[in-house]
JSON list of C-alpha atoms and ligand atoms in Angstrom, two decimals:
[
{"chain": "A", "resi": 1, "resn": "MET", "atom": "CA", "xyz": [14.68, -3.71, 119.29]},
{"chain": "A", "resi": 2, "resn": "LYS", "atom": "CA", "xyz": [14.72, -5.86, 116.16]},
{"chain": "A", "resi": 3, "resn": "ILE", "atom": "CA", "xyz": [13.87, -4.37, 112.76]},
{"chain": "A", "resi": 4, "resn": "ASP", "atom": "CA", "xyz": [13.38, -6.46, 109.61]},
{"chain": "A", "resi": 5, "resn": "VAL", "atom": "CA", "xyz": [12.95, -4.75, 106.25]},
{"chain": "A", "resi": 6, "resn": "LEU", "atom": "CA", "xyz": [11.24, -6.58, 103.38]},
{"chain": "A", "resi": 7, "resn": "THR", "atom": "CA", "xyz": [12.05, -5.21, 99.93]},
{"chain": "A", "resi": 8, "resn": "ILE", "atom": "CA", "xyz": [12.63, -6.31, 96.36]},
{"chain": "A", "resi": 9, "resn": "PHE", "atom": "CA", "xyz": [15.65, -3.98, 96.26]},
{"chain": "A", "resi": 10, "resn": "PRO", "atom": "CA", "xyz": [17.82, -5.04, 99.22]},
{"chain": "A", "resi": 11, "resn": "GLU", "atom": "CA", "xyz": [20.85, -3.28, 97.71]},
{"chain": "A", "resi": 12, "resn": "PHE", "atom": "CA", "xyz": [18.98, -0.02, 98.15]},
{"chain": "A", "resi": 13, "resn": "PHE", "atom": "CA", "xyz": [19.83, -0.27, 101.85]},
{"chain": "A", "resi": 14, "resn": "ASP", "atom": "CA", "xyz": [23.54, -0.99, 101.40]},
{"chain": "A", "resi": 15, "resn": "ALA", "atom": "CA", "xyz": [25.44, 1.28, 103.74]},
{"chain": "A", "resi": 16, "resn": "VAL", "atom": "CA", "xyz": [22.53, 3.50, 104.82]},
{"chain": "A", "resi": 17, "resn": "PHE", "atom": "CA", "xyz": [22.32, 1.79, 108.19]},
{"chain": "A", "resi": 18, "resn": "ASP", "atom": "CA", "xyz": [26.09, 1.79, 108.63]},
{"chain": "A", "resi": 19, "resn": "PHE", "atom": "CA", "xyz": [26.65, 5.41, 109.60]},
{"chain": "A", "resi": 20, "resn": "GLY", "atom": "CA", "xyz": [26.38, 7.62, 112.63]},
{"chain": "A", "resi": 21, "resn": "ILE", "atom": "CA", "xyz": [23.76, 6.99, 115.27]},
{"chain": "A", "resi": 22, "resn": "ILE", "atom": "CA", "xyz": [22.27, 3.89, 113.62]},
{"chain": "A", "resi": 23, "resn": "ARG", "atom": "CA", "xyz": [25.68, 2.27, 113.28]},
{"chain": "A", "resi": 24, "resn": "ARG", "atom": "CA", "xyz": [26.48, 3.05, 116.91]},
{"chain": "A", "resi": 25, "resn": "ALA", "atom": "CA", "xyz": [23.12, 1.71, 118.08]},
{"chain": "A", "resi": 26, "resn": "LYS", "atom": "CA", "xyz": [23.74, -1.52, 116.14]},
{"chain": "A", "resi": 27, "resn": "LEU", "atom": "CA", "xyz": [27.24, -1.92, 117.60]},
{"chain": "A", "resi": 28, "resn": "ALA", "atom": "CA", "xyz": [25.87, -1.28, 121.11]},
{"chain": "A", "resi": 29, "resn": "GLU", "atom": "CA", "xyz": [23.16, -3.93, 120.42]},
{"chain": "A", "resi": 30, "resn": "ILE", "atom": "CA", "xyz": [20.41, -1.41, 121.04]},
{"chain": "A", "resi": 31, "resn": "VAL", "atom": "CA", "xyz": [18.95, -2.39, 117.67]},
{"chain": "A", "resi": 32, "resn": "GLU", "atom": "CA", "xyz": [19.39, -5.23, 115.21]},
{"chain": "A", "resi": 33, "resn": "ILE", "atom": "CA", "xyz": [18.47, -4.43, 111.60]},
{"chain": "A", "resi": 34, "resn": "ASN", "atom": "CA", "xyz": [18.15, -7.04, 108.85]},
{"chain": "A", "resi": 35, "resn": "VAL", "atom": "CA", "xyz": [17.19, -6.42, 105.24]},
{"chain": "A", "resi": 36, "resn": "HIS", "atom": "CA", "xyz": [15.50, -9.28, 103.36]},
{"chain": "A", "resi": 37, "resn": "ASP", "atom": "CA", "xyz": [14.86, -9.80, 99.65]},
{"chain": "A", "resi": 38, "resn": "ILE", "atom": "CA", "xyz": [11.16, -10.61, 99.15]},
{"chain": "A", "resi": 39, "resn": "ARG", "atom": "CA", "xyz": [12.23, -12.65, 96.10]},
{"chain": "A", "resi": 40, "resn": "GLU", "atom": "CA", "xyz": [13.89, -15.17, 98.39]},
{"chain": "A", "resi": 41, "resn": "TYR", "atom": "CA", "xyz": [10.45, -16.09, 99.65]},
{"chain": "A", "resi": 42, "resn": "ALA", "atom": "CA", "xyz": [8.98, -16.63, 96.16]},
{"chain": "A", "resi": 43, "resn": "THR", "atom": "CA", "xyz": [8.27, -20.31, 95.63]},
{"chain": "A", "resi": 44, "resn": "ASP", "atom": "CA", "xyz": [7.54, -20.57, 91.89]},
{"chain": "A", "resi": 45, "resn": "LYS", "atom": "CA", "xyz": [10.34, -21.39, 89.50]},
{"chain": "A", "resi": 46, "resn": "HIS", "atom": "CA", "xyz": [10.56, -17.85, 88.12]},
{"chain": "A", "resi": 47, "resn": "LYS", "atom": "CA", "xyz": [10.75, -16.32, 91.63]},
{"chain": "A", "resi": 48, "resn": "MET", "atom": "CA", "xyz": [7.88, -13.99, 90.73]},
{"chain": "A", "resi": 49, "resn": "VAL", "atom": "CA", "xyz": [7.14, -11.26, 93.26]},
{"chain": "A", "resi": 50, "resn": "ASP", "atom": "CA", "xyz": [4.59, -9.29, 91.27]},
{"chain": "A", "resi": 51, "resn": "ASP", "atom": "CA", "xyz": [1.77, -9.81, 88.79]},
{"chain": "A", "resi": 52, "resn": "ARG", "atom": "CA", "xyz": [-0.78, -7.90, 86.71]},
{"chain": "A", "resi": 53, "resn": "PRO", "atom": "CA", "xyz": [-3.72, -6.34, 88.57]},
{"chain": "A", "resi": 54, "resn": "PHE", "atom": "CA", "xyz": [-7.08, -8.10, 88.46]},
{"chain": "A", "resi": 55, "resn": "GLY", "atom": "CA", "xyz": [-9.56, -5.85, 86.69]},
{"chain": "A", "resi": 56, "resn": "GLY", "atom": "CA", "xyz": [-6.85, -4.43, 84.43]},
{"chain": "A", "resi": 57, "resn": "GLY", "atom": "CA", "xyz": [-4.84, -1.24, 84.66]},
{"chain": "A", "resi": 58, "resn": "ASP", "atom": "CA", "xyz": [-1.25, -0.17, 84.49]},
{"chain": "A", "resi": 59, "resn": "GLY", "atom": "CA", "xyz": [1.63, -1.49, 86.51]},
{"chain": "A", "resi": 60, "resn": "MET", "atom": "CA", "xyz": [2.18, -4.54, 88.60]},
{"chain": "A", "resi": 61, "resn": "VAL", "atom": "CA", "xyz": [1.01, -5.53, 92.06]},
{"chain": "A", "resi": 62, "resn": "LEU", "atom": "CA", "xyz": [3.22, -7.24, 94.65]},
{"chain": "A", "resi": 63, "resn": "LYS", "atom": "CA", "xyz": [1.93, -10.80, 95.14]},
{"chain": "A", "resi": 64, "resn": "PRO", "atom": "CA", "xyz": [0.74, -11.97, 98.55]},
{"chain": "A", "resi": 65, "resn": "GLU", "atom": "CA", "xyz": [2.44, -15.39, 98.75]},
{"chain": "A", "resi": 66, "resn": "PRO", "atom": "CA", "xyz": [6.09, -14.32, 99.24]},
{"chain": "A", "resi": 67, "resn": "ILE", "atom": "CA", "xyz": [5.09, -11.62, 101.76]},
{"chain": "A", "resi": 68, "resn": "PHE", "atom": "CA", "xyz": [2.97, -14.05, 103.79]},
{"chain": "A", "resi": 69, "resn": "ALA", "atom": "CA", "xyz": [5.86, -16.56, 103.74]},
{"chain": "A", "resi": 70, "resn": "ALA", "atom": "CA", "xyz": [8.31, -13.87, 104.89]},
{"chain": "A", "resi": 71, "resn": "ILE", "atom": "CA", "xyz": [6.08, -12.79, 107.78]},
{"chain": "A", "resi": 72, "resn": "GLU", "atom": "CA", "xyz": [5.52, -16.42, 108.82]},
{"chain": "A", "resi": 73, "resn": "ASN", "atom": "CA", "xyz": [9.29, -16.88, 108.88]},
{"chain": "A", "resi": 74, "resn": "LEU", "atom": "CA", "xyz": [10.16, -13.61, 110.64]},
{"chain": "A", "resi": 75, "resn": "VAL", "atom": "CA", "xyz": [7.24, -13.32, 113.07]},
{"chain": "A", "resi": 76, "resn": "GLY", "atom": "CA", "xyz": [6.29, -16.98, 113.42]},
{"chain": "A", "resi": 77, "resn": "THR", "atom": "CA", "xyz": [2.71, -16.59, 112.24]},
{"chain": "A", "resi": 78, "resn": "SER", "atom": "CA", "xyz": [0.60, -14.82, 109.62]},
{"chain": "A", "resi": 79, "resn": "ASP", "atom": "CA", "xyz": [-2.26, -14.49, 112.11]},
{"chain": "A", "resi": 80, "resn": "ARG", "atom": "CA", "xyz": [-2.10, -10.83, 113.14]},
{"chain": "A", "resi": 81, "resn": "ASP", "atom": "CA", "xyz": [-3.96, -11.57, 116.37]},
{"chain": "A", "resi": 82, "resn": "ALA", "atom": "CA", "xyz": [-1.32, -14.12, 117.35]},
{"chain": "A", "resi": 83, "resn": "TYR", "atom": "CA", "xyz": [1.72, -11.84, 116.84]},
{"chain": "A", "resi": 84, "resn": "PRO", "atom": "CA", "xyz": [4.00, -11.79, 119.88]},
{"chain": "A", "resi": 85, "resn": "ASP", "atom": "CA", "xyz": [3.59, -8.72, 122.11]},
{"chain": "A", "resi": 86, "resn": "GLY", "atom": "CA", "xyz": [5.38, -5.65, 120.75]},
{"chain": "A", "resi": 87, "resn": "THR", "atom": "CA", "xyz": [5.30, -6.84, 117.11]},
{"chain": "A", "resi": 88, "resn": "ARG", "atom": "CA", "xyz": [4.41, -4.22, 114.50]},
{"chain": "A", "resi": 89, "resn": "VAL", "atom": "CA", "xyz": [4.16, -5.01, 110.81]},
{"chain": "A", "resi": 90, "resn": "VAL", "atom": "CA", "xyz": [4.34, -1.75, 108.89]},
{"chain": "A", "resi": 91, "resn": "LEU", "atom": "CA", "xyz": [3.35, -1.38, 105.24]},
{"chain": "A", "resi": 92, "resn": "LEU", "atom": "CA", "xyz": [4.81, 1.72, 103.60]},
{"chain": "A", "resi": 93, "resn": "THR", "atom": "CA", "xyz": [2.45, 3.33, 101.13]},
{"chain": "A", "resi": 94, "resn": "PRO", "atom": "CA", "xyz": [1.18, 6.85, 100.37]},
{"chain": "A", "resi": 95, "resn": "GLN", "atom": "CA", "xyz": [-2.25, 5.70, 101.62]},
{"chain": "A", "resi": 96, "resn": "GLY", "atom": "CA", "xyz": [-1.04, 5.11, 105.17]},
{"chain": "A", "resi": 97, "resn": "ARG", "atom": "CA", "xyz": [-1.36, 7.11, 108.39]},
{"chain": "A", "resi": 98, "resn": "GLN", "atom": "CA", "xyz": [1.16, 9.93, 108.34]},
{"chain": "A", "resi": 99, "resn": "PHE", "atom": "CA", "xyz": [4.35, 9.20, 110.27]},
{"chain": "A", "resi": 100, "resn": "LYS", "atom": "CA", "xyz": [5.18, 11.87, 112.84]},
{"chain": "A", "resi": 101, "resn": "GLN", "atom": "CA", "xyz": [7.58, 12.30, 115.74]},
{"chain": "A", "resi": 102, "resn": "ALA", "atom": "CA", "xyz": [4.87, 11.14, 118.16]},
{"chain": "A", "resi": 103, "resn": "VAL", "atom": "CA", "xyz": [4.39, 7.94, 116.15]},
{"chain": "A", "resi": 104, "resn": "GLY", "atom": "CA", "xyz": [8.14, 7.33, 116.20]},
{"chain": "A", "resi": 105, "resn": "GLN", "atom": "CA", "xyz": [8.11, 7.82, 119.97]},
{"chain": "A", "resi": 106, "resn": "GLU", "atom": "CA", "xyz": [5.23, 5.36, 120.32]},
{"chain": "A", "resi": 107, "resn": "PHE", "atom": "CA", "xyz": [7.18, 2.76, 118.33]},
{"chain": "A", "resi": 108, "resn": "ALA", "atom": "CA", "xyz": [10.39, 3.42, 120.27]},
{"chain": "A", "resi": 109, "resn": "ASP", "atom": "CA", "xyz": [8.51, 3.00, 123.56]},
{"chain": "A", "resi": 110, "resn": "GLU", "atom": "CA", "xyz": [6.35, 0.01, 122.73]},
{"chain": "A", "resi": 111, "resn": "ALA", "atom": "CA", "xyz": [7.67, -2.01, 119.80]},
{"chain": "A", "resi": 112, "resn": "LYS", "atom": "CA", "xyz": [10.14, -4.85, 120.25]},
{"chain": "A", "resi": 113, "resn": "HIS", "atom": "CA", "xyz": [10.04, -6.19, 116.70]},
{"chain": "A", "resi": 114, "resn": "ILE", "atom": "CA", "xyz": [9.17, -4.10, 113.66]},
{"chain": "A", "resi": 115, "resn": "VAL", "atom": "CA", "xyz": [8.81, -5.55, 110.17]},
{"chain": "A", "resi": 116, "resn": "MET", "atom": "CA", "xyz": [8.71, -2.96, 107.40]},
{"chain": "A", "resi": 117, "resn": "ILE", "atom": "CA", "xyz": [7.19, -4.03, 104.09]},
{"chain": "A", "resi": 118, "resn": "CYS", "atom": "CA", "xyz": [8.28, -1.72, 101.28]},
{"chain": "A", "resi": 119, "resn": "GLY", "atom": "CA", "xyz": [5.46, -1.31, 98.76]},
{"chain": "A", "resi": 120, "resn": "ARG", "atom": "CA", "xyz": [6.30, -1.02, 95.07]},
{"chain": "A", "resi": 121, "resn": "TYR", "atom": "CA", "xyz": [4.77, -0.68, 91.64]},
{"chain": "A", "resi": 122, "resn": "GLU", "atom": "CA", "xyz": [1.06, 0.03, 91.56]},
{"chain": "A", "resi": 123, "resn": "GLY", "atom": "CA", "xyz": [0.67, -1.43, 95.01]},
{"chain": "A", "resi": 124, "resn": "VAL", "atom": "CA", "xyz": [0.63, -4.48, 97.21]},
{"chain": "A", "resi": 125, "resn": "ASP", "atom": "CA", "xyz": [-2.10, -7.12, 97.14]},
{"chain": "A", "resi": 126, "resn": "GLU", "atom": "CA", "xyz": [-4.70, -5.82, 99.61]},
{"chain": "A", "resi": 127, "resn": "ARG", "atom": "CA", "xyz": [-4.83, -9.16, 101.46]},
{"chain": "A", "resi": 128, "resn": "VAL", "atom": "CA", "xyz": [-1.40, -8.29, 102.88]},
{"chain": "A", "resi": 129, "resn": "ASN", "atom": "CA", "xyz": [-2.88, -5.13, 104.37]},
{"chain": "A", "resi": 130, "resn": "ASP", "atom": "CA", "xyz": [-6.08, -6.84, 105.51]},
{"chain": "A", "resi": 131, "resn": "THR", "atom": "CA", "xyz": [-4.35, -9.72, 107.23]},
{"chain": "A", "resi": 132, "resn": "LEU", "atom": "CA", "xyz": [-0.72, -9.06, 108.12]},
{"chain": "A", "resi": 133, "resn": "VAL", "atom": "CA", "xyz": [-0.27, -5.34, 108.56]},
{"chain": "A", "resi": 134, "resn": "THR", "atom": "CA", "xyz": [-0.70, -3.62, 111.93]},
{"chain": "A", "resi": 135, "resn": "ASP", "atom": "CA", "xyz": [0.24, -0.12, 110.66]},
{"chain": "A", "resi": 136, "resn": "GLU", "atom": "CA", "xyz": [-0.06, 1.25, 107.12]},
{"chain": "A", "resi": 137, "resn": "MET", "atom": "CA", "xyz": [2.23, 4.26, 107.12]},
{"chain": "A", "resi": 138, "resn": "SER", "atom": "CA", "xyz": [3.08, 7.17, 104.83]},
{"chain": "A", "resi": 139, "resn": "ILE", "atom": "CA", "xyz": [5.90, 9.67, 105.35]},
{"chain": "A", "resi": 140, "resn": "GLY", "atom": "CA", "xyz": [4.06, 12.48, 103.59]},
{"chain": "A", "resi": 141, "resn": "ASP", "atom": "CA", "xyz": [1.65, 13.54, 100.90]},
{"chain": "A", "resi": 142, "resn": "TYR", "atom": "CA", "xyz": [3.79, 12.74, 97.89]},
{"chain": "A", "resi": 143, "resn": "VAL", "atom": "CA", "xyz": [4.38, 9.60, 95.88]},
{"chain": "A", "resi": 144, "resn": "LEU", "atom": "CA", "xyz": [7.76, 7.87, 96.01]},
{"chain": "A", "resi": 145, "resn": "SER", "atom": "CA", "xyz": [8.73, 5.13, 93.58]},
{"chain": "A", "resi": 146, "resn": "GLY", "atom": "CA", "xyz": [8.59, 2.69, 96.46]},
{"chain": "A", "resi": 147, "resn": "GLY", "atom": "CA", "xyz": [8.52, 2.38, 100.22]},
{"chain": "A", "resi": 148, "resn": "GLU", "atom": "CA", "xyz": [12.30, 2.03, 100.58]},
{"chain": "A", "resi": 149, "resn": "PRO", "atom": "CA", "xyz": [13.18, 5.70, 101.23]},
{"chain": "A", "resi": 150, "resn": "ALA", "atom": "CA", "xyz": [10.24, 5.85, 103.66]},
{"chain": "A", "resi": 151, "resn": "ALA", "atom": "CA", "xyz": [11.54, 2.80, 105.55]},
{"chain": "A", "resi": 152, "resn": "ILE", "atom": "CA", "xyz": [14.92, 4.49, 105.90]},
{"chain": "A", "resi": 153, "resn": "VAL", "atom": "CA", "xyz": [13.30, 7.66, 107.24]},
{"chain": "A", "resi": 154, "resn": "ILE", "atom": "CA", "xyz": [11.19, 5.78, 109.78]},
{"chain": "A", "resi": 155, "resn": "VAL", "atom": "CA", "xyz": [14.02, 3.49, 110.96]},
{"chain": "A", "resi": 156, "resn": "ASP", "atom": "CA", "xyz": [16.30, 6.49, 111.47]},
{"chain": "A", "resi": 157, "resn": "SER", "atom": "CA", "xyz": [13.64, 8.40, 113.35]},
{"chain": "A", "resi": 158, "resn": "ILE", "atom": "CA", "xyz": [12.82, 5.47, 115.67]},
{"chain": "A", "resi": 159, "resn": "VAL", "atom": "CA", "xyz": [16.38, 4.34, 116.37]},
{"chain": "A", "resi": 160, "resn": "ARG", "atom": "CA", "xyz": [17.49, 7.77, 117.58]},
{"chain": "A", "resi": 161, "resn": "LEU", "atom": "CA", "xyz": [14.63, 7.66, 120.12]},
{"chain": "A", "resi": 162, "resn": "LEU", "atom": "CA", "xyz": [15.70, 4.32, 121.65]},
{"chain": "A", "resi": 163, "resn": "PRO", "atom": "CA", "xyz": [17.16, 4.58, 125.15]},
{"chain": "A", "resi": 164, "resn": "ASN", "atom": "CA", "xyz": [20.93, 5.26, 125.02]},
{"chain": "A", "resi": 165, "resn": "ALA", "atom": "CA", "xyz": [21.02, 5.52, 121.21]},
{"chain": "A", "resi": 166, "resn": "LEU", "atom": "CA", "xyz": [22.21, 9.12, 121.41]},
{"chain": "A", "resi": 167, "resn": "GLY", "atom": "CA", "xyz": [25.34, 10.20, 123.19]},
{"chain": "A", "resi": 168, "resn": "SER", "atom": "CA", "xyz": [23.41, 12.32, 125.65]},
{"chain": "A", "resi": 169, "resn": "ASP", "atom": "CA", "xyz": [19.97, 11.55, 127.08]},
{"chain": "A", "resi": 170, "resn": "THR", "atom": "CA", "xyz": [18.80, 15.09, 126.56]},
{"chain": "A", "resi": 171, "resn": "SER", "atom": "CA", "xyz": [19.60, 15.42, 122.86]},
{"chain": "A", "resi": 172, "resn": "ALA", "atom": "CA", "xyz": [16.41, 13.74, 121.61]},
{"chain": "A", "resi": 173, "resn": "GLU", "atom": "CA", "xyz": [14.31, 15.77, 124.03]},
{"chain": "A", "resi": 174, "resn": "ASN", "atom": "CA", "xyz": [15.61, 18.92, 122.39]},
{"chain": "A", "resi": 175, "resn": "ASP", "atom": "CA", "xyz": [14.90, 17.76, 118.84]},
{"chain": "A", "resi": 176, "resn": "SER", "atom": "CA", "xyz": [12.40, 19.61, 116.71]},
{"chain": "A", "resi": 177, "resn": "PHE", "atom": "CA", "xyz": [8.84, 18.31, 117.29]},
{"chain": "A", "resi": 178, "resn": "SER", "atom": "CA", "xyz": [9.60, 16.60, 120.61]},
{"chain": "A", "resi": 179, "resn": "ASP", "atom": "CA", "xyz": [7.85, 19.53, 122.32]},
{"chain": "A", "resi": 180, "resn": "GLY", "atom": "CA", "xyz": [5.56, 20.11, 119.34]},
{"chain": "A", "resi": 181, "resn": "LEU", "atom": "CA", "xyz": [7.70, 22.98, 118.00]},
{"chain": "A", "resi": 182, "resn": "LEU", "atom": "CA", "xyz": [10.39, 23.36, 115.37]},
{"chain": "A", "resi": 183, "resn": "ASP", "atom": "CA", "xyz": [13.93, 23.57, 116.71]},
{"chain": "A", "resi": 184, "resn": "CYS", "atom": "CA", "xyz": [15.52, 26.92, 117.64]},
{"chain": "A", "resi": 185, "resn": "PRO", "atom": "CA", "xyz": [18.54, 28.24, 115.66]},
{"chain": "A", "resi": 186, "resn": "HIS", "atom": "CA", "xyz": [22.02, 26.99, 116.62]},
{"chain": "A", "resi": 187, "resn": "TYR", "atom": "CA", "xyz": [25.44, 28.65, 116.35]},
{"chain": "A", "resi": 188, "resn": "THR", "atom": "CA", "xyz": [29.05, 27.62, 116.87]},
{"chain": "A", "resi": 189, "resn": "ARG", "atom": "CA", "xyz": [32.42, 29.37, 116.71]},
{"chain": "A", "resi": 190, "resn": "PRO", "atom": "CA", "xyz": [33.41, 31.89, 115.43]},
{"chain": "A", "resi": 191, "resn": "ALA", "atom": "CA", "xyz": [31.19, 34.37, 117.28]},
{"chain": "A", "resi": 192, "resn": "ASP", "atom": "CA", "xyz": [31.73, 36.84, 114.46]},
{"chain": "A", "resi": 193, "resn": "PHE", "atom": "CA", "xyz": [31.79, 35.32, 110.96]},
{"chain": "A", "resi": 194, "resn": "ARG", "atom": "CA", "xyz": [32.17, 37.87, 108.15]},
{"chain": "A", "resi": 195, "resn": "GLY", "atom": "CA", "xyz": [30.36, 40.41, 110.27]},
{"chain": "A", "resi": 196, "resn": "MET", "atom": "CA", "xyz": [27.49, 38.04, 111.06]},
{"chain": "A", "resi": 197, "resn": "THR", "atom": "CA", "xyz": [27.41, 37.83, 114.81]},
{"chain": "A", "resi": 198, "resn": "VAL", "atom": "CA", "xyz": [25.97, 35.26, 117.19]},
{"chain": "A", "resi": 199, "resn": "PRO", "atom": "CA", "xyz": [23.11, 36.54, 119.40]},
{"chain": "A", "resi": 200, "resn": "GLU", "atom": "CA", "xyz": [24.61, 38.05, 122.54]},
{"chain": "A", "resi": 201, "resn": "VAL", "atom": "CA", "xyz": [22.39, 36.00, 124.88]},
{"chain": "A", "resi": 202, "resn": "LEU", "atom": "CA", "xyz": [24.12, 32.76, 123.80]},
{"chain": "A", "resi": 203, "resn": "LEU", "atom": "CA", "xyz": [27.53, 34.13, 124.77]},
{"chain": "A", "resi": 204, "resn": "ASN", "atom": "CA", "xyz": [26.80, 35.31, 128.29]},
{"chain": "A", "resi": 205, "resn": "GLY", "atom": "CA", "xyz": [26.46, 31.93, 130.04]},
{"chain": "A", "resi": 206, "resn": "ASN", "atom": "CA", "xyz": [23.10, 32.74, 131.66]},
{"chain": "A", "resi": 207, "resn": "HIS", "atom": "CA", "xyz": [21.35, 29.40, 131.17]},
{"chain": "A", "resi": 208, "resn": "ALA", "atom": "CA", "xyz": [17.90, 30.56, 132.23]},
{"chain": "A", "resi": 209, "resn": "GLU", "atom": "CA", "xyz": [18.13, 33.43, 129.70]},
{"chain": "A", "resi": 210, "resn": "ILE", "atom": "CA", "xyz": [19.42, 31.07, 127.03]},
{"chain": "A", "resi": 211, "resn": "GLU", "atom": "CA", "xyz": [16.51, 28.63, 127.57]},
{"chain": "A", "resi": 212, "resn": "LYS", "atom": "CA", "xyz": [14.02, 31.53, 127.38]},
{"chain": "A", "resi": 213, "resn": "TRP", "atom": "CA", "xyz": [15.61, 32.78, 124.16]},
{"chain": "A", "resi": 214, "resn": "ARG", "atom": "CA", "xyz": [15.62, 29.28, 122.62]},
{"chain": "A", "resi": 215, "resn": "PHE", "atom": "CA", "xyz": [11.96, 28.74, 123.45]},
{"chain": "A", "resi": 216, "resn": "SER", "atom": "CA", "xyz": [10.92, 32.12, 122.06]},
{"chain": "A", "resi": 217, "resn": "LYS", "atom": "CA", "xyz": [12.90, 31.54, 118.85]},
{"chain": "A", "resi": 218, "resn": "ALA", "atom": "CA", "xyz": [11.39, 28.05, 118.44]},
{"chain": "A", "resi": 219, "resn": "LEU", "atom": "CA", "xyz": [7.92, 29.53, 118.90]},
{"chain": "A", "resi": 220, "resn": "GLU", "atom": "CA", "xyz": [8.63, 32.38, 116.47]},
{"chain": "A", "resi": 221, "resn": "LYS", "atom": "CA", "xyz": [9.96, 29.99, 113.84]},
{"chain": "A", "resi": 222, "resn": "THR", "atom": "CA", "xyz": [7.06, 27.57, 114.27]},
{"chain": "A", "resi": 223, "resn": "ARG", "atom": "CA", "xyz": [4.50, 30.39, 114.02]},
{"chain": "A", "resi": 224, "resn": "ALA", "atom": "CA", "xyz": [6.14, 31.63, 110.81]},
{"chain": "A", "resi": 225, "resn": "ILE", "atom": "CA", "xyz": [6.75, 28.29, 109.08]},
{"chain": "A", "resi": 226, "resn": "ARG", "atom": "CA", "xyz": [4.40, 25.72, 110.62]},
{"chain": "A", "resi": 227, "resn": "PRO", "atom": "CA", "xyz": [1.50, 27.53, 112.34]},
{"chain": "A", "resi": 228, "resn": "ASP", "atom": "CA", "xyz": [-0.48, 24.29, 112.06]},
{"chain": "A", "resi": 229, "resn": "LEU", "atom": "CA", "xyz": [1.74, 22.81, 114.80]},
{"chain": "A", "resi": 230, "resn": "ILE", "atom": "CA", "xyz": [0.63, 25.39, 117.35]},
{"chain": "A", "resi": 231, "resn": "ILE", "atom": "CA", "xyz": [-2.50, 24.52, 119.26]},
{"chain": "A", "resi": 232, "resn": "ASP", "atom": "CA", "xyz": [-4.47, 27.44, 120.67]},
{"chain": "A", "resi": 233, "resn": "THR", "atom": "CA", "xyz": [-6.14, 27.31, 124.08]},
{"chain": "A", "resi": 234, "resn": "ASN", "atom": "CA", "xyz": [-9.30, 25.75, 122.64]},
{"chain": "A", "resi": 235, "resn": "GLY", "atom": "CA", "xyz": [-7.24, 22.79, 121.42]},
{"chain": "A", "resi": 236, "resn": "GLU", "atom": "CA", "xyz": [-7.65, 23.98, 117.86]},
{"chain": "A", "resi": 237, "resn": "SER", "atom": "CA", "xyz": [-4.81, 24.34, 115.39]},
{"chain": "A", "resi": 238, "resn": "GLU", "atom": "CA", "xyz": [-4.09, 28.00, 114.52]},
{"chain": "A", "resi": 239, "resn": "ARG", "atom": "CA", "xyz": [-4.69, 27.14, 110.88]},
{"chain": "B", "resi": 301, "resn": "LIG", "atom": "N1", "xyz": [5.57, 4.70, 98.97]},
{"chain": "B", "resi": 301, "resn": "LIG", "atom": "C1", "xyz": [5.36, 5.59, 97.99]},
{"chain": "B", "resi": 301, "resn": "LIG", "atom": "N2", "xyz": [5.14, 6.82, 98.47]},
{"chain": "B", "resi": 301, "resn": "LIG", "atom": "C2", "xyz": [5.23, 6.72, 99.83]},
{"chain": "B", "resi": 301, "resn": "LIG", "atom": "C3", "xyz": [5.10, 7.64, 100.90]},
{"chain": "B", "resi": 301, "resn": "LIG", "atom": "N3", "xyz": [4.81, 8.93, 100.68]},
{"chain": "B", "resi": 301, "resn": "LIG", "atom": "N4", "xyz": [5.23, 7.19, 102.15]},
{"chain": "B", "resi": 301, "resn": "LIG", "atom": "C4", "xyz": [5.49, 5.88, 102.39]},
{"chain": "B", "resi": 301, "resn": "LIG", "atom": "N5", "xyz": [5.63, 4.96, 101.42]},
{"chain": "B", "resi": 301, "resn": "LIG", "atom": "C5", "xyz": [5.49, 5.37, 100.15]}
]
């Protein structure tokens, strides 16, 4: 998979993609990640990337020209209908569809080339959204200063789902949300730490019992903390 990130703050990404699973996936050529400065695509002599909003108001709006030029360079066209198969152009804004594990899985399964456009300021000229963007995406109902932290979250979430990105094939399957539930609690040595003991069932080596315990704990935790994740038999959320 190839991931390109478009931002006016490329330094923001220094080092974040150079650790742990993402670093390993890059070294194993499972993913290639490139960060691009939108300013490099500005053509006017001041390298302007933003301008005042038509109609007035506070803040600045990211201009369309450099973003169109960047997409033409990275994807080969600014005609969304002519994008090569498996191309997704994602605009990160609080207005977007909420990113979830299932969306990450869909991207990991289907996308070959993802371009992430990090929104900034008051917004991005709507013609970018209307013409270039295949997925407007939010990571949650709160406002960040820009799309950069959201791009990091989404890249991390997708890369760990790519085949062979994790050491063991089963690790991602056991992640929280992969079965629609929060994760169960985990313990390591020592079995008794300051009088706080590890549940007996985890120590007895009975794998069927351990799986049952893990599932019941995941269910209990999800019911307590995120009841909205549990679907009742009518297909309705419990909340
Ligand atoms: N930019 C600002 N807030 C955001 C959010 N919640 N998700 C994605 N991009 C954003």
